[in-house]
Short mmCIF file of C-alpha atoms in Angstrom, two decimals:
data_model
loop_
_atom_site.label_atom_id
_atom_site.label_comp_id
_atom_site.label_asym_id
_atom_site.label_seq_id
_atom_site.Cartn_x
_atom_site.Cartn_y
_atom_site.Cartn_z
CA UNK H 1 -8.53 -11.10 -26.59
CA UNK H 2 -8.10 -10.88 -22.78
CA UNK H 3 -7.34 -7.45 -21.35
CA UNK H 4 -3.77 -7.49 -19.76
CA UNK H 5 -3.80 -6.99 -15.90
CA UNK H 6 -3.22 -3.42 -14.89
CA UNK H 7 0.20 -2.41 -13.21
CA UNK H 8 -1.04 0.93 -11.93
CA UNK H 9 -4.53 2.77 -11.47
CA UNK H 10 -3.35 5.01 -14.34
CA UNK H 11 -2.90 2.11 -16.45
CA UNK H 12 -6.26 0.81 -15.72
CA UNK H 13 -7.77 4.25 -16.43
CA UNK H 14 -6.14 4.54 -19.79
CA UNK H 15 -7.44 1.02 -20.83
CA UNK H 16 -11.06 2.10 -19.83
CA UNK H 17 -10.56 5.22 -21.78
CA UNK H 18 -9.55 2.97 -24.82
CA UNK H 19 -12.74 0.95 -24.54
CA UNK H 20 -10.80 -2.24 -23.47
CA UNK H 21 -13.18 -2.84 -20.49
CA UNK H 22 -16.53 -2.50 -22.22
CA UNK H 23 -18.69 0.50 -23.12
CA UNK H 24 -17.29 3.80 -24.26
CA UNK H 25 -17.07 5.87 -21.11
CA UNK H 26 -17.77 9.01 -23.20
CA UNK H 27 -21.39 7.53 -23.66
CA UNK H 28 -21.83 7.25 -19.87
CA UNK H 29 -22.68 10.10 -17.56
CA UNK H 30 -22.64 10.89 -13.86
CA UNK H 31 -26.34 11.56 -13.41
CA UNK H 32 -25.87 12.11 -9.63
CA UNK H 33 -23.13 13.50 -7.61
CA UNK H 34 -22.92 13.48 -3.73
CA UNK H 35 -20.58 14.91 -1.19
CA UNK H 36 -21.00 13.17 2.23
CA UNK H 37 -19.67 14.32 5.51
CA UNK H 38 -20.11 11.54 8.25
CA UNK H 39 -18.59 10.73 11.68
CA UNK H 40 -18.77 7.66 13.90
CA UNK H 41 -17.93 7.20 17.61
CA UNK H 42 -19.09 4.10 19.35
CA UNK H 43 -20.33 4.24 23.05
CA UNK H 44 -17.57 3.71 25.60
CA UNK H 45 -14.75 4.77 23.21
CA UNK H 46 -12.84 7.88 22.64
CA UNK H 47 -12.02 7.23 19.10
CA UNK H 48 -14.11 9.28 16.50
CA UNK H 49 -13.79 8.25 13.00
CA UNK H 50 -14.31 11.17 10.48
CA UNK H 51 -15.17 10.29 6.91
CA UNK H 52 -15.77 12.44 3.80
CA UNK H 53 -17.00 10.88 0.50
CA UNK H 54 -17.49 11.75 -3.04
CA UNK H 55 -20.00 9.41 -4.68
CA UNK H 56 -21.07 9.40 -8.27
CA UNK H 57 -24.00 7.59 -9.93
CA UNK H 58 -23.89 6.35 -13.40
CA UNK H 59 -26.89 4.33 -14.75
CA UNK H 60 -27.33 1.50 -12.23
CA UNK H 61 -23.98 1.79 -10.58
CA UNK H 62 -22.46 3.94 -7.93
CA UNK H 63 -18.59 4.87 -7.68
CA UNK H 64 -17.29 5.95 -4.36
CA UNK H 65 -14.18 7.66 -3.05
CA UNK H 66 -13.35 8.54 0.59
CA UNK H 67 -11.12 11.49 0.94
CA UNK H 68 -9.30 13.72 3.35
CA UNK H 69 -11.22 16.57 4.91
CA UNK H 70 -9.77 19.35 2.75
CA UNK H 71 -9.19 17.44 -0.44
CA UNK H 72 -12.42 18.66 -2.09
CA UNK H 73 -14.98 21.34 -1.26
CA UNK H 74 -18.59 20.13 -0.87
CA UNK H 75 -19.56 22.29 -3.86
CA UNK H 76 -17.99 19.51 -5.99
CA UNK H 77 -21.31 17.65 -5.97
CA UNK H 78 -23.13 20.47 -7.69
CA UNK H 79 -20.31 20.66 -10.24
CA UNK H 80 -19.91 17.10 -11.39
CA UNK H 81 -23.40 15.74 -12.42
CA UNK H 82 -24.22 15.68 -15.99
CA UNK H 83 -20.53 15.13 -17.03
CA UNK H 84 -19.42 12.12 -18.98
CA UNK H 85 -17.37 9.41 -17.29
CA UNK H 86 -14.68 10.00 -19.87
CA UNK H 87 -14.31 13.68 -18.83
CA UNK H 88 -14.31 12.85 -15.25
CA UNK H 89 -11.64 10.11 -15.72
CA UNK H 90 -9.43 12.86 -17.06
CA UNK H 91 -10.21 15.27 -14.34
CA UNK H 92 -6.92 16.68 -12.52
CA UNK H 93 -8.45 15.75 -9.12
CA UNK H 94 -7.56 12.14 -7.92
CA UNK H 95 -10.77 11.62 -5.94
CA UNK H 96 -12.93 12.65 -8.99
CA UNK H 97 -11.07 10.13 -11.32
CA UNK H 98 -11.27 7.29 -8.64
CA UNK H 99 -15.07 7.93 -8.13
CA UNK H 100 -15.54 7.91 -11.89
CA UNK H 101 -13.39 4.81 -12.34
CA UNK H 102 -15.22 2.97 -9.65
CA UNK H 103 -18.57 3.76 -11.22
CA UNK H 104 -17.48 2.76 -14.63
CA UNK H 105 -16.11 -0.56 -13.39
CA UNK H 106 -19.09 -1.34 -11.20
CA UNK H 107 -21.12 -1.32 -14.40
CA UNK H 108 -18.58 -3.28 -16.43
CA UNK H 109 -17.95 -5.94 -13.74
CA UNK H 110 -21.03 -6.17 -11.43
CA UNK H 111 -19.83 -7.89 -8.31
CA UNK H 112 -22.85 -10.30 -8.39
CA UNK H 113 -21.68 -11.65 -11.77
CA UNK H 114 -17.95 -12.23 -10.69
CA UNK H 115 -17.04 -15.89 -10.15
CA UNK H 116 -14.25 -15.02 -7.67
CA UNK H 117 -16.64 -13.06 -5.42
CA UNK H 118 -18.81 -14.37 -2.56
CA UNK H 119 -21.67 -12.19 -1.43
CA UNK H 120 -22.20 -11.82 2.23
CA UNK H 121 -25.00 -9.85 3.65
CA UNK H 122 -24.32 -7.75 6.82
CA UNK H 123 -27.18 -8.24 9.27
CA UNK H 124 -29.91 -5.87 10.21
CA UNK H 125 -28.55 -4.15 13.40
CA UNK H 126 -26.84 -1.33 15.14
CA UNK H 127 -23.88 0.34 13.71
CA UNK H 128 -21.60 -1.58 15.98
CA UNK H 129 -23.15 -4.82 15.22
CA UNK H 130 -22.89 -4.25 11.52
CA UNK H 131 -19.27 -3.00 11.89
CA UNK H 132 -18.26 -6.11 13.76
CA UNK H 133 -19.87 -8.36 11.15
CA UNK H 134 -17.98 -6.41 8.35
CA UNK H 135 -14.76 -6.70 10.12
CA UNK H 136 -15.18 -10.42 11.03
CA UNK H 137 -15.67 -11.08 7.31
CA UNK H 138 -12.43 -9.08 6.44
CA UNK H 139 -10.59 -11.10 9.20
CA UNK H 140 -11.75 -14.28 7.50
CA UNK H 141 -9.77 -13.39 4.54
CA UNK H 142 -6.63 -13.19 6.30
CA UNK H 143 -4.01 -16.07 6.33
CA UNK H 144 -1.95 -15.06 9.47
CA UNK H 145 0.52 -17.32 11.10
CA UNK H 146 1.87 -16.83 14.47
CA UNK H 147 4.80 -14.22 14.60
CA UNK H 148 3.79 -12.87 11.27
CA UNK H 149 4.24 -9.15 11.00
CA UNK H 150 1.11 -7.51 9.49
CA UNK H 151 1.03 -3.95 8.15
CA UNK H 152 -2.29 -2.31 8.71
CA UNK H 153 -2.53 0.78 6.47
CA UNK H 154 -5.72 2.56 7.52
CA UNK H 155 -6.40 1.55 11.19
CA UNK H 156 -9.60 -0.08 12.08
CA UNK H 157 -9.39 -1.09 15.72
CA UNK H 158 -11.37 -4.41 15.33
CA UNK H 159 -8.72 -5.43 12.65
CA UNK H 160 -5.97 -4.74 15.19
CA UNK H 161 -7.61 -7.20 17.49
CA UNK H 162 -8.26 -9.71 14.70
CA UNK H 163 -4.48 -9.66 13.81
CA UNK H 164 -3.35 -10.27 17.29
CA UNK H 165 -6.00 -12.79 18.09
CA UNK H 166 -4.31 -14.89 15.17
CA UNK H 167 -0.98 -14.43 16.65
CA UNK H 168 0.20 -11.65 14.29
CA UNK H 169 2.24 -8.64 15.23
CA UNK H 170 0.20 -5.52 14.13
CA UNK H 171 2.32 -2.73 12.45
CA UNK H 172 -0.47 0.20 12.38
CA UNK H 173 -0.12 3.11 9.77
CA UNK H 174 -2.45 5.91 9.43
CA UNK H 175 -2.45 9.71 8.65
CA UNK H 176 -5.10 10.60 11.29
CA UNK H 177 -4.54 8.48 14.30
CA UNK H 178 -1.78 8.61 16.83
CA UNK H 179 -2.55 5.26 18.82
CA UNK H 180 -4.72 2.36 18.33
CA UNK H 181 -7.41 1.75 21.01
CA UNK H 182 -5.12 -0.37 23.01
CA UNK H 183 -2.37 2.39 22.98
CA UNK H 184 -0.03 1.02 20.32
CA UNK H 185 1.79 3.90 18.37
CA UNK H 186 0.49 4.52 14.83
CA UNK H 187 3.09 5.60 12.40
CA UNK H 188 2.35 8.00 9.41
CA UNK H 189 5.08 6.74 7.05
CA UNK H 190 3.87 3.59 5.27
CA UNK H 191 7.32 2.82 3.93
CA UNK H 192 8.43 1.89 7.40
CA UNK H 193 5.62 -0.72 7.50
CA UNK H 194 6.10 -2.02 4.07
CA UNK H 195 9.77 -2.61 4.60
CA UNK H 196 8.92 -4.87 7.59
CA UNK H 197 5.52 -6.42 6.85
CA UNK H 198 5.00 -10.10 5.82
CA UNK H 199 1.40 -9.41 4.98
CA UNK H 200 -0.31 -6.12 4.45
CA UNK H 201 -3.96 -4.98 5.04
CA UNK H 202 -4.98 -1.74 3.44
CA UNK H 203 -8.16 0.45 2.95
CA UNK H 204 -9.28 1.38 -0.32
CA UNK H 205 -8.66 5.02 0.66
CA UNK H 206 -5.10 4.33 -0.50
CA UNK H 207 -6.52 4.92 -3.85
CA UNK H 208 -7.61 8.56 -3.12
CA UNK H 209 -4.34 9.45 -1.45
CA UNK H 210 -2.25 7.92 -4.06
CA UNK H 211 -0.42 5.33 -2.19
CA UNK H 212 -2.33 2.27 -3.71
CA UNK H 213 0.06 1.90 -6.52
CA UNK H 214 3.17 1.83 -4.27
CA UNK H 215 1.58 -0.79 -1.82
CA UNK H 216 0.71 -3.13 -5.06
CA UNK H 217 4.19 -2.65 -6.24
CA UNK H 218 5.81 -3.79 -3.12
CA UNK H 219 3.40 -6.74 -2.72
CA UNK H 220 4.34 -7.89 -6.26
CA UNK H 221 8.17 -7.45 -5.74
CA UNK H 222 8.22 -9.11 -2.28
CA UNK H 223 5.34 -11.57 -2.85
CA UNK H 224 3.65 -10.07 0.21
CA UNK H 225 0.01 -10.92 0.83
CA UNK H 226 -2.25 -7.96 0.29
CA UNK H 227 -5.70 -7.79 1.53
CA UNK H 228 -7.81 -4.64 0.77
CA UNK H 229 -11.00 -3.55 2.35
CA UNK H 230 -12.66 -1.26 -0.13
CA UNK H 231 -15.44 0.95 0.19
CA UNK H 232 -13.42 3.50 -1.91
CA UNK H 233 -12.76 1.82 -5.09
CA UNK H 234 -14.78 -1.48 -4.48
CA UNK H 235 -14.93 -2.20 -8.24
CA UNK H 236 -11.39 -1.04 -8.80
CA UNK H 237 -9.42 -3.07 -6.44
CA UNK H 238 -10.69 -6.49 -7.78
CA UNK H 239 -9.15 -5.62 -11.19
CA UNK H 240 -5.70 -6.18 -9.34
CA UNK H 241 -6.73 -9.38 -7.88
CA UNK H 242 -3.77 -12.07 -8.47
CA UNK H 243 -1.55 -9.27 -9.70
CA UNK H 244 -0.60 -7.82 -6.40
CA UNK H 245 -3.84 -8.06 -4.40
CA UNK H 246 -4.52 -11.35 -2.77
CA UNK H 247 -7.90 -10.81 -1.41
CA UNK H 248 -10.56 -8.01 -1.35
CA UNK H 249 -13.55 -7.12 0.85
CA UNK H 250 -15.62 -4.80 -1.64
CA UNK H 251 -18.29 -2.79 -0.01
CA UNK H 252 -20.27 -0.74 -2.82
CA UNK H 253 -22.36 2.30 -1.89
CA UNK H 254 -24.57 2.50 0.10
CA UNK H 255 -22.06 1.76 2.69
CA UNK H 256 -22.83 -0.29 5.86
CA UNK H 257 -22.83 2.72 8.01
CA UNK H 258 -25.57 4.37 6.12
CA UNK H 259 -28.17 1.58 6.61
CA UNK H 260 -29.60 -0.44 9.34
CA UNK H 261 -30.98 -3.04 6.89
CA UNK H 262 -29.04 -6.00 5.40
CA UNK H 263 -26.50 -4.70 2.71
CA UNK H 264 -23.96 -6.82 0.81
CA UNK H 265 -20.11 -7.05 0.91
CA UNK H 266 -18.30 -9.04 -1.69
CA UNK H 267 -15.32 -11.20 -0.71
CA UNK H 268 -12.77 -11.90 -3.33
CA UNK H 269 -9.80 -14.30 -3.16
CA UNK H 270 -7.06 -14.83 -5.74
CA UNK H 271 -6.65 -18.43 -5.23
CA UNK H 272 -8.38 -19.43 -8.35
CA UNK H 273 -11.36 -21.05 -6.49
CA UNK H 274 -14.87 -20.04 -7.36
CA UNK H 275 -15.88 -18.32 -4.17
CA UNK H 276 -19.51 -19.35 -4.56
CA UNK H 277 -18.25 -23.07 -4.58
CA UNK H 278 -16.14 -22.51 -1.42
CA UNK H 279 -19.00 -20.89 0.51
#
């Protein structure tokens, strides 16, 4: 029997705990746990991106969650290894649950085996070259018509440029930025953006701050196109494909900024077409 599509992340987590998506999570363990602090600032810019990650390894898969600076202490990495994924899926701390769910679903639904996913290798190169290639791939998932209002929840400046290049009106939203690179004001209240947007582009970090469910709910109610670029929850977001999420750029760990060698991203679309046939 086919597993019903989840409505919320909590629904998906409960289904995993019931065994509806594959192996018993109580039998799987986080063999490795990592807490990573990283920043990026490209030459000639004054924007510094600060990222904090919790990463769990279970068997052959990794689960990742980007979080706010003070959301978890770095000692978490020493605490979590050895615990079962079932235990971590019940942890009171949201980033721990997200990383565990991501690791579990990466095992249950490997990107390379999903018919709706098209793998694309980011090229060997500098951080800027690889970031541009990644953002161009994400922009390729967008179906923006001139004059369309596009909410960008989690600001990445090349995506601001991509929206405008396609004739869209960018509505940027972010907790940590006040202005985009071109000076556009960034709002902190996503409800203002969701109320106006004809399409929404969101980062997977919405999973770790708890806003993902609300964004998907609005997308379903209003029929708003929702594209998610996911390092956080790269295996979680595709479970919502066609049920609030229109397309996903899924980037599992190790993330592009941690390597100069070719690494894959997996592009999903909810149009029913096998992405490998469309490539």
